mmCIF file of C-alpha atoms in Angstrom:
data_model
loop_
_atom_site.group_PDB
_atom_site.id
_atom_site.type_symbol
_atom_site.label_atom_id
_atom_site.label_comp_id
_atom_site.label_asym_id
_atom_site.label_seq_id
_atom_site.Cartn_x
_atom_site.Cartn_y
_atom_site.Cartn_z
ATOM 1 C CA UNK A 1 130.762 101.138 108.103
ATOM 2 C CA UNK A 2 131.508 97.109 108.787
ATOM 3 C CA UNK A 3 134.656 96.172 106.801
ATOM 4 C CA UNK A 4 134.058 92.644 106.820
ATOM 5 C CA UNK A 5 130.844 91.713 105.038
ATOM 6 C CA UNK A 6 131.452 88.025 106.233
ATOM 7 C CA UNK A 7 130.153 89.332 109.219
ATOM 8 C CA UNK A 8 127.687 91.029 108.174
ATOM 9 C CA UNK A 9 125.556 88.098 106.665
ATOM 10 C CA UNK A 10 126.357 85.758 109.680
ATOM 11 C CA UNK A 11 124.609 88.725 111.578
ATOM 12 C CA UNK A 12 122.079 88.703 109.142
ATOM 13 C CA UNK A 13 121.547 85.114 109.034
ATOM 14 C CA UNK A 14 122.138 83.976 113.047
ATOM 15 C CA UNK A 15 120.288 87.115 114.783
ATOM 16 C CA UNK A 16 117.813 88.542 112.645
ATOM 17 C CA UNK A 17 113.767 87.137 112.662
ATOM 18 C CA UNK A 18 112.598 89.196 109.488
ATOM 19 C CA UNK A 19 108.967 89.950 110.731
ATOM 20 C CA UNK A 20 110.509 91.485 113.861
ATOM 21 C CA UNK A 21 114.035 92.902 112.951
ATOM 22 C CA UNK A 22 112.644 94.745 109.742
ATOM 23 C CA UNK A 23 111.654 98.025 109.595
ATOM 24 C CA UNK A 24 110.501 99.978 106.195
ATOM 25 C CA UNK A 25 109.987 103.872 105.469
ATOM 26 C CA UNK A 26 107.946 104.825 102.704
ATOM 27 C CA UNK A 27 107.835 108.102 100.969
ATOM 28 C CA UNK A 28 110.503 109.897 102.738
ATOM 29 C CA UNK A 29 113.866 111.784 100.752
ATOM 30 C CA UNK A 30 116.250 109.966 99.140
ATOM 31 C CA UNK A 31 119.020 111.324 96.644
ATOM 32 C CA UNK A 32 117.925 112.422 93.433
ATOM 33 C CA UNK A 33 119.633 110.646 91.667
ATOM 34 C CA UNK A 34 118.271 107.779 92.769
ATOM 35 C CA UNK A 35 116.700 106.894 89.316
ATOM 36 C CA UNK A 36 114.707 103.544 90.850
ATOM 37 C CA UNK A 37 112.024 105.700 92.528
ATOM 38 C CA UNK A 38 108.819 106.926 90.050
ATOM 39 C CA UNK A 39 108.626 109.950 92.167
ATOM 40 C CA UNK A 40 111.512 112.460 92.347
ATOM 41 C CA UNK A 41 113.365 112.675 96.101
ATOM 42 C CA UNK A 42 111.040 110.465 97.227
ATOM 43 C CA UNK A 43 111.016 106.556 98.156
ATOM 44 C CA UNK A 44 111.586 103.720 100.321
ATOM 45 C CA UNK A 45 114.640 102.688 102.607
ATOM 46 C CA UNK A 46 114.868 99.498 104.706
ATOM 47 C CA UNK A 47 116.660 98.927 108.333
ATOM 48 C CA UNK A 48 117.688 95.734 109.320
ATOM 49 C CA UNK A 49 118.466 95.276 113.369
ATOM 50 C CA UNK A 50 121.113 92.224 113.026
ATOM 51 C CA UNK A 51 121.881 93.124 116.931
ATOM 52 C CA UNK A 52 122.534 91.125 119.869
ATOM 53 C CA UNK A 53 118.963 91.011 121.606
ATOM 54 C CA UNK A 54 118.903 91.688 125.224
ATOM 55 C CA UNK A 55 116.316 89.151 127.087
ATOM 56 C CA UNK A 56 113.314 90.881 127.123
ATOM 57 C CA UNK A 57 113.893 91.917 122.802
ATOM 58 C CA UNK A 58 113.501 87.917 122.453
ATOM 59 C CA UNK A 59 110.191 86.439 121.787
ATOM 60 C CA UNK A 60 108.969 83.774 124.381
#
């Protein structure tokens, strides 16, 4: 886990394109007690690739 969320969000903010550095999972197992989803055990999670892009990962 990153200690320093300062970092995180100037990740976020200086290496991320949304459309391409997104990824979403629907229906797959999250905690039950997770009260947000409308289906037991089930839901969404997010990943976010705020990583250094090697040359070919960067759109022309």
């Amino acid at each position: 886990m990153h200690a320093d969320w300062n970092d995180v969000i100037w990740a976020i903010t200086t290496r991320m394109d949304p459309a391409r550095d997104t990824v979403l999972v629907e229906n797959t197992p999250i905690d039950y007690l997770d009260f947000a989803s409308p289906v037991s055990g089930l839901g969404s999670k997010m990943g976010l690739d705020a990583t250094n892009k090697w040359p070919g990962e960067n759109p022309a």
